[in-house]
mmCIF file of C-alpha atoms in Angstrom:
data_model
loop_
_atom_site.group_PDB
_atom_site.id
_atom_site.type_symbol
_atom_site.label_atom_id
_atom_site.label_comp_id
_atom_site.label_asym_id
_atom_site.label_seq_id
_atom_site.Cartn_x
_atom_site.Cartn_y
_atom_site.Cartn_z
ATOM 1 C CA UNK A 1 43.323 -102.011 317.044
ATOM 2 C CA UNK A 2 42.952 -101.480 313.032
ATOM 3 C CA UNK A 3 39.363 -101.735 311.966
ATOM 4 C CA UNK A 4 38.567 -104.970 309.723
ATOM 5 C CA UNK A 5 37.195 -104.729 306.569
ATOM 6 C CA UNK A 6 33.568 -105.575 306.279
ATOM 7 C CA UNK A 7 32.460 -109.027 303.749
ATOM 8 C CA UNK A 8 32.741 -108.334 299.969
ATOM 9 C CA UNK A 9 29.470 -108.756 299.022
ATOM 10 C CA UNK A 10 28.419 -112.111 297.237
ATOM 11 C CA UNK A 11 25.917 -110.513 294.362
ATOM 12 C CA UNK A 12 25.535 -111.969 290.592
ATOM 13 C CA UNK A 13 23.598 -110.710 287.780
ATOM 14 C CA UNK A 14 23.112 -112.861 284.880
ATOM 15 C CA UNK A 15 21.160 -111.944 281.619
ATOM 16 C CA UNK A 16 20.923 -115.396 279.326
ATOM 17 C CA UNK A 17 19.132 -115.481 276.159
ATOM 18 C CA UNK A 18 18.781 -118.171 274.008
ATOM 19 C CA UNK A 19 16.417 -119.205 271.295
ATOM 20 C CA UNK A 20 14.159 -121.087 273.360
ATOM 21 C CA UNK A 21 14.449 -118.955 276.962
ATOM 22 C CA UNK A 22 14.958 -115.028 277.718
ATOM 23 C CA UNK A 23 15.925 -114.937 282.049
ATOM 24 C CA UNK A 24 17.110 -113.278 283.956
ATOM 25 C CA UNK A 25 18.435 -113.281 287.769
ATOM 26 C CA UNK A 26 19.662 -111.095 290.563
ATOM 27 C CA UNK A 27 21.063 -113.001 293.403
ATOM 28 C CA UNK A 28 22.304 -111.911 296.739
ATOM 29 C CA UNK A 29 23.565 -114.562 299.206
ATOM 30 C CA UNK A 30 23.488 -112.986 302.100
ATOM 31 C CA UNK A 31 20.250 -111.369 301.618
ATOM 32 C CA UNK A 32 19.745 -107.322 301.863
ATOM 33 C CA UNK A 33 18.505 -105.060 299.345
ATOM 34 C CA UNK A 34 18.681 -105.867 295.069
ATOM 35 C CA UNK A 35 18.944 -103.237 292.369
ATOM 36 C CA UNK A 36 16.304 -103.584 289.907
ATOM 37 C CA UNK A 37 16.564 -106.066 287.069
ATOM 38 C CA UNK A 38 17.360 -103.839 283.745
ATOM 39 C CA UNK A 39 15.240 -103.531 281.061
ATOM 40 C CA UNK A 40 15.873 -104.943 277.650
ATOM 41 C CA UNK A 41 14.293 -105.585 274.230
ATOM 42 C CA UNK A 42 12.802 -108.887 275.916
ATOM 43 C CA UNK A 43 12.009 -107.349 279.393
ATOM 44 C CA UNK A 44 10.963 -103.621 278.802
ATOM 45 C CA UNK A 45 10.054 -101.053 281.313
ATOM 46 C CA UNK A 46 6.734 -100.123 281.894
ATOM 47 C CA UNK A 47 4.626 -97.282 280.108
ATOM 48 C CA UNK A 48 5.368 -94.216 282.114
ATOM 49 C CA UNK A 49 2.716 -93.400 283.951
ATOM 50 C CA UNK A 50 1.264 -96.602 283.804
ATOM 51 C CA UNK A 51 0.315 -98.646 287.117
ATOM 52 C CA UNK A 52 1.510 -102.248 286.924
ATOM 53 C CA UNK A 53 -0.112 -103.308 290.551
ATOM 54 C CA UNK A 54 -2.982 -104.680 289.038
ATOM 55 C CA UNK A 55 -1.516 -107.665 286.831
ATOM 56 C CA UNK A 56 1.934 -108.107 288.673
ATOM 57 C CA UNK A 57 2.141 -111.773 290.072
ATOM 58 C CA UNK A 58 2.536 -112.141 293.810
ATOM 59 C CA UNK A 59 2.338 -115.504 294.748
ATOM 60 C CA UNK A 60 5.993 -116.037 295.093
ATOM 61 C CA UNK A 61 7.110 -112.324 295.916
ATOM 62 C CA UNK A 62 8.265 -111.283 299.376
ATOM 63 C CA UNK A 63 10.147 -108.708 300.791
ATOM 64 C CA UNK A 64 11.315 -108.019 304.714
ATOM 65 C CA UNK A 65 14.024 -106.276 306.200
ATOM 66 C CA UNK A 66 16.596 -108.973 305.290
ATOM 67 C CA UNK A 67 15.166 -110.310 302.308
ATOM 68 C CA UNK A 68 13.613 -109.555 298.581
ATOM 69 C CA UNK A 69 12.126 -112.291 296.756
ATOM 70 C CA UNK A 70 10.471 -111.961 293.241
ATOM 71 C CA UNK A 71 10.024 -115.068 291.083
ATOM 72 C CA UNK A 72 8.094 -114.773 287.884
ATOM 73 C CA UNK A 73 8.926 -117.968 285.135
ATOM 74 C CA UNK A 74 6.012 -118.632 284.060
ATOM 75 C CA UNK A 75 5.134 -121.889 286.034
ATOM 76 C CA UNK A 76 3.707 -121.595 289.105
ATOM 77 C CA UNK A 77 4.631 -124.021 291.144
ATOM 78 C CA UNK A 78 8.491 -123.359 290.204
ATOM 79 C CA UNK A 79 8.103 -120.260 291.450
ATOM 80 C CA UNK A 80 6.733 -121.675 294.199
ATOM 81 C CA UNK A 81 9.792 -123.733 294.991
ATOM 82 C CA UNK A 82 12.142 -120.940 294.106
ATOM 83 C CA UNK A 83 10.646 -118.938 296.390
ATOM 84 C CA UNK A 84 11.076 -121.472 299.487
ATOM 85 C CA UNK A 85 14.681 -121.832 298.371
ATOM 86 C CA UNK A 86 15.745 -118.398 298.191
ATOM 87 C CA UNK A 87 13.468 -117.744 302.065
ATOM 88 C CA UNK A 88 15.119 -120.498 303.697
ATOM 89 C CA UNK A 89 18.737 -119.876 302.036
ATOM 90 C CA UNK A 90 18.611 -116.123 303.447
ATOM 91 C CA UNK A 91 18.839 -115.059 299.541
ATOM 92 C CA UNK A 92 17.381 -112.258 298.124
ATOM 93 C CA UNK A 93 16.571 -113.421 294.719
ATOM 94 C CA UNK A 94 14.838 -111.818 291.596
ATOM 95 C CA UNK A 95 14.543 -113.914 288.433
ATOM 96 C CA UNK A 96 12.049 -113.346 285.446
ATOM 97 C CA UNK A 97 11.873 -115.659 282.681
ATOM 98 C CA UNK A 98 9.897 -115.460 278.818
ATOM 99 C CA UNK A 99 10.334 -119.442 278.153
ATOM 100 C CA UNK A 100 8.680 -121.563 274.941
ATOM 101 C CA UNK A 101 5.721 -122.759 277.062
ATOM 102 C CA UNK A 102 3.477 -123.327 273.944
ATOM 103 C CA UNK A 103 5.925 -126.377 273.501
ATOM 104 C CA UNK A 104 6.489 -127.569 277.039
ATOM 105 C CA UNK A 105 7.478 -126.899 281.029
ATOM 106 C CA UNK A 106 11.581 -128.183 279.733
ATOM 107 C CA UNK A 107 13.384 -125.498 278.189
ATOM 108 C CA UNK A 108 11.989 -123.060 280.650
ATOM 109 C CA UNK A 109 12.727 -124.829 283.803
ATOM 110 C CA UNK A 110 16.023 -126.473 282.773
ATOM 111 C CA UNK A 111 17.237 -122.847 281.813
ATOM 112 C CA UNK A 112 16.248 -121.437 284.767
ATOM 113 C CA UNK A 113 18.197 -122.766 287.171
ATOM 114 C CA UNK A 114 20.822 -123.088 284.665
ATOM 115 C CA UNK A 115 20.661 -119.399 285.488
ATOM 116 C CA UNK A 116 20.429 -119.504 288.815
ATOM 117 C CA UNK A 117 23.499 -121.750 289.189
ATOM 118 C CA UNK A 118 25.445 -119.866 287.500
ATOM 119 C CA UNK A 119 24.069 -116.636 289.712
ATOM 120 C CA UNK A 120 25.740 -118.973 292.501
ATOM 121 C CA UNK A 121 29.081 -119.652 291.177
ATOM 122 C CA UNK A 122 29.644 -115.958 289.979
ATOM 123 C CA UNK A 123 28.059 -114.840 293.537
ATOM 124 C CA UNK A 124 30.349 -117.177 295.504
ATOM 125 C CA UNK A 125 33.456 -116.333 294.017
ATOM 126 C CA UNK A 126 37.070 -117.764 294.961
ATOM 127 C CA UNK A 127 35.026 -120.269 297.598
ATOM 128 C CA UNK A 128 37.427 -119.848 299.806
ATOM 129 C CA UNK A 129 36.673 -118.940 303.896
ATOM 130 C CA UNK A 130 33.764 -121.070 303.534
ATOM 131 C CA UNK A 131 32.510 -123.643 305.430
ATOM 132 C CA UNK A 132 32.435 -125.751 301.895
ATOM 133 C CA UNK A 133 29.787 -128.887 303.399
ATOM 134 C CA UNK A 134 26.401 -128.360 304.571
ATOM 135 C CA UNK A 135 23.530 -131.147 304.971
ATOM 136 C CA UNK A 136 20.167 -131.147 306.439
ATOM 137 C CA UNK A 137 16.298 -132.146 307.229
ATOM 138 C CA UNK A 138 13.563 -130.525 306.506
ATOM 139 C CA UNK A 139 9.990 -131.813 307.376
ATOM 140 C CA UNK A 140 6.484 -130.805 305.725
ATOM 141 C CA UNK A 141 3.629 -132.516 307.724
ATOM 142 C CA UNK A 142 4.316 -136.225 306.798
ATOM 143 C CA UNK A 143 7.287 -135.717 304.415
ATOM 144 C CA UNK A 144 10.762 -135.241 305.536
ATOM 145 C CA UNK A 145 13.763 -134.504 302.511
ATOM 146 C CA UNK A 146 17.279 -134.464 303.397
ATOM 147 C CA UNK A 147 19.993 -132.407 301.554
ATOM 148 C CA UNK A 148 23.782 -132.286 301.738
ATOM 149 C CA UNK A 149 25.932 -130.664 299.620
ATOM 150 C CA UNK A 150 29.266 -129.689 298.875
ATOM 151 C CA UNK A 151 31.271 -126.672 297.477
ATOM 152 C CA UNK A 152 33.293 -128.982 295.554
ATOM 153 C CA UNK A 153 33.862 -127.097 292.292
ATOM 154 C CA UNK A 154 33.165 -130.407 290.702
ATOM 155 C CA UNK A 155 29.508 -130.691 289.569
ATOM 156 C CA UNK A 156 27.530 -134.140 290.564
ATOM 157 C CA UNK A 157 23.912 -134.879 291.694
ATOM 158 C CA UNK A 158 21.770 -137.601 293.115
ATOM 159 C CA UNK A 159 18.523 -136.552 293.555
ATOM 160 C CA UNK A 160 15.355 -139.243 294.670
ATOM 161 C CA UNK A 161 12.758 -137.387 295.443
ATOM 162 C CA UNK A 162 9.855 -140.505 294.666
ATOM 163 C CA UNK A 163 7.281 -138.260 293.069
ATOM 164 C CA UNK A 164 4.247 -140.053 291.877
ATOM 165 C CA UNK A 165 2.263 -137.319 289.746
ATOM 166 C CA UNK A 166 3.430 -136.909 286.533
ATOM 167 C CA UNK A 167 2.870 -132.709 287.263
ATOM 168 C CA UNK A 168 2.186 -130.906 290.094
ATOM 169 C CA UNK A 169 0.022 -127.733 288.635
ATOM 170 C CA UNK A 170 1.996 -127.261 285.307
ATOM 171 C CA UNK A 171 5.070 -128.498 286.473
ATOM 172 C CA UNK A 172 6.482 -132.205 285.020
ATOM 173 C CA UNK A 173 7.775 -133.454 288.158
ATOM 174 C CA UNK A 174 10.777 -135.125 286.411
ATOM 175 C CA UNK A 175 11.480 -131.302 285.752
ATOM 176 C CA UNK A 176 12.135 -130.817 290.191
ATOM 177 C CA UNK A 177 14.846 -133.647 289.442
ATOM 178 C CA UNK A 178 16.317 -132.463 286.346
ATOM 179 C CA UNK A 179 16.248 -128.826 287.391
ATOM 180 C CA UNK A 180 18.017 -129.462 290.329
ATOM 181 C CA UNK A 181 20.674 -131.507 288.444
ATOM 182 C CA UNK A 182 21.032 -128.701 286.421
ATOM 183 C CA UNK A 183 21.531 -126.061 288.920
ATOM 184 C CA UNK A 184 24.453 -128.407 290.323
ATOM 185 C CA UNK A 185 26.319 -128.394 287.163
ATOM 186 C CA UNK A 186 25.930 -124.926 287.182
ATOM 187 C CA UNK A 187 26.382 -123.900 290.374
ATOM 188 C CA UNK A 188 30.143 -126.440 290.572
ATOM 189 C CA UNK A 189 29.212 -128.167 293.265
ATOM 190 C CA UNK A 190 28.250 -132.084 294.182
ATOM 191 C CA UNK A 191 24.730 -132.780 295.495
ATOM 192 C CA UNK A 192 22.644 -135.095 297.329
ATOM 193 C CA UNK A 193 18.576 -134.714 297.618
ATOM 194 C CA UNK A 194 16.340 -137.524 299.095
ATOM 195 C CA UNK A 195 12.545 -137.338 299.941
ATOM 196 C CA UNK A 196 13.012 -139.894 303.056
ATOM 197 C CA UNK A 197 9.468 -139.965 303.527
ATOM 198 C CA UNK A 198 5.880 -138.806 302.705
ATOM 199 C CA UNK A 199 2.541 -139.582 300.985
ATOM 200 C CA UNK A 200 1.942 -135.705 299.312
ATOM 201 C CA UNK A 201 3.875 -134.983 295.837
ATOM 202 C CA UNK A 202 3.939 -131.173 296.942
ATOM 203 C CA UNK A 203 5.193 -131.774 300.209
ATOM 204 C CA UNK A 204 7.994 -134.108 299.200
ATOM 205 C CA UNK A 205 8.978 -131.950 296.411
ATOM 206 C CA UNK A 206 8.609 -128.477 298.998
ATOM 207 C CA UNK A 207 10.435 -129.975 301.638
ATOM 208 C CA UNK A 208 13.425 -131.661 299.529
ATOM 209 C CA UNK A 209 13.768 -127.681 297.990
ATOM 210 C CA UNK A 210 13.443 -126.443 302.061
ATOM 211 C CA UNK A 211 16.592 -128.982 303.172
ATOM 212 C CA UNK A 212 18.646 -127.903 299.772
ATOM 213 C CA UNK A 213 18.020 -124.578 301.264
ATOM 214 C CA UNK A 214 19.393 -124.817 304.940
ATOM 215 C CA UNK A 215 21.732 -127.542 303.546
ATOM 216 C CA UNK A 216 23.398 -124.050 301.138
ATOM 217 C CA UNK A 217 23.113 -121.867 303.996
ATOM 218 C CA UNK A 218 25.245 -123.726 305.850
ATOM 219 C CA UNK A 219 27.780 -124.703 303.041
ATOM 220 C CA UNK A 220 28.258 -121.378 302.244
ATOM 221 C CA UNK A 221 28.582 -119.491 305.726
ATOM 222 C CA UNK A 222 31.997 -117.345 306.232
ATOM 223 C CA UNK A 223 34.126 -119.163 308.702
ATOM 224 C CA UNK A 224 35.538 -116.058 311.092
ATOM 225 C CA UNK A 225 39.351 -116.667 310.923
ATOM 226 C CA UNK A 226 39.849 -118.735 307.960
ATOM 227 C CA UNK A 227 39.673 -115.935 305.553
ATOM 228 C CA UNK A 228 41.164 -117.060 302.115
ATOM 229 C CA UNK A 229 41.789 -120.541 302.933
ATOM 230 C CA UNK A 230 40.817 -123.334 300.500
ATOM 231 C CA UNK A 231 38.870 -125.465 302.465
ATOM 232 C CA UNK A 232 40.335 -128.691 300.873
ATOM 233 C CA UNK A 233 43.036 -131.008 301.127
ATOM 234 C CA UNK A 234 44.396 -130.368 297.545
ATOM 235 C CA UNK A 235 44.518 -126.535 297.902
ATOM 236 C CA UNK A 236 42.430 -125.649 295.488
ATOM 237 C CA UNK A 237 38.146 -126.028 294.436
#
């Protein structure tokens, strides 16, 4: 029997840079190891010699055998969410971001996961093999989100997540909604988000991002055997 070829891997790296936003993001869908973001007039290295350990931000950095995680926008509780979506998609994910946060939490957030859905799109490539639809529930103590989503190539979103707050830390929380609209029309595909239940702005918001996150894994699993097929009707995403 003739050995099989192992997966291409599904890795993006996207550099954007725009007057109001410097980011950048290293994405790996299937987890593993990521190369170091490069450095650049907006992101330089380090001194040599000099020991960064000290001021580095860790609250929404991770790394295990399977996974690398290290968020840095600029807005906490983004990162925060980030984080829980690239841990529960079984990404590895790296994104830093220099946004105009002496005007507001907008340009920084909506950019970002303009980013990041366009990480996804270059990552997934032809979109073919896939499983294409992938939906799920995720609770957090009294709040329950559901996600589904589809592969579709054709970029739509309906996201009610019911937040109350106007912010949660320094995040607007009509930023969760519009970010995530964003990343759809990025990313090519149509979405669905709803916080079902739950009397807790963070845990509504954490456990919509949590569903969106098993809801991607799923979408985007290899099916063994249906290499190369378009998963669609029309024969083409």
């Amino acid at each position: 029997m003739g050995s099989s070829q192992p997966p291409s891997a599904r890795t993006a790296l996207i550099d954007r840079d725009t007057n109001e936003t410097k980011i950048q993001v290293s994405l790996s869908l299937d987890g593993g190891e990521l190369s170091a973001l490069p450095s650049s007039p907006h992101f330089p290295p380090p001194p040599l010699g000099s020991n960064n350990t000290e001021t580095k931000k860790t609250h929404a950095s991770q790394s295990s055998a399977s996974q690398q995680v290290d968020i840095d926008t600029g807005i906490g509780f983004l990162d925060h969410m980030l984080h829980a979506l690239a841990k529960h998609a079984g990404w590895s994910l790296r994104v830093r971001c220099k946004g105009d946060l002496y005007i507001d939490d907008h340009h920084t957030t909506e950019d970002t996961f303009l980013a990041l859905g366009s990480a996804f799109t270059t990552a997934l490539g032809t979109r073919t093999g896939l499983t294409r639809f992938g939906s799920a529930y995720a609770p957090l103590d009294e709040a329950l989100s559901r996600a589904v989503i589809d592969l579709s190539n054709r970029p739509f979103a309906v996201i009610e997540l019911g937040l109350k707050r106007e912010k949660i830390g320094d995040l607007s929380c009509e930023m969760l909604t519009h970010g995530l609209m964003s990343w759809a029309q990025a990313a090519g595909v149509t979405l669905h988000v709803d916080c079902l239940r739950g009397e807790n702005d963070h845990h509504r918001a954490e456990s919509a991002f949590k569903a969106l996150a098993v809801a991607i894994r799923q979408a985007t699993a290899r099916v063994q055997g249906r290499e190369g097929e378009v998963i669609s009707t029309k024969g083409v995403l």
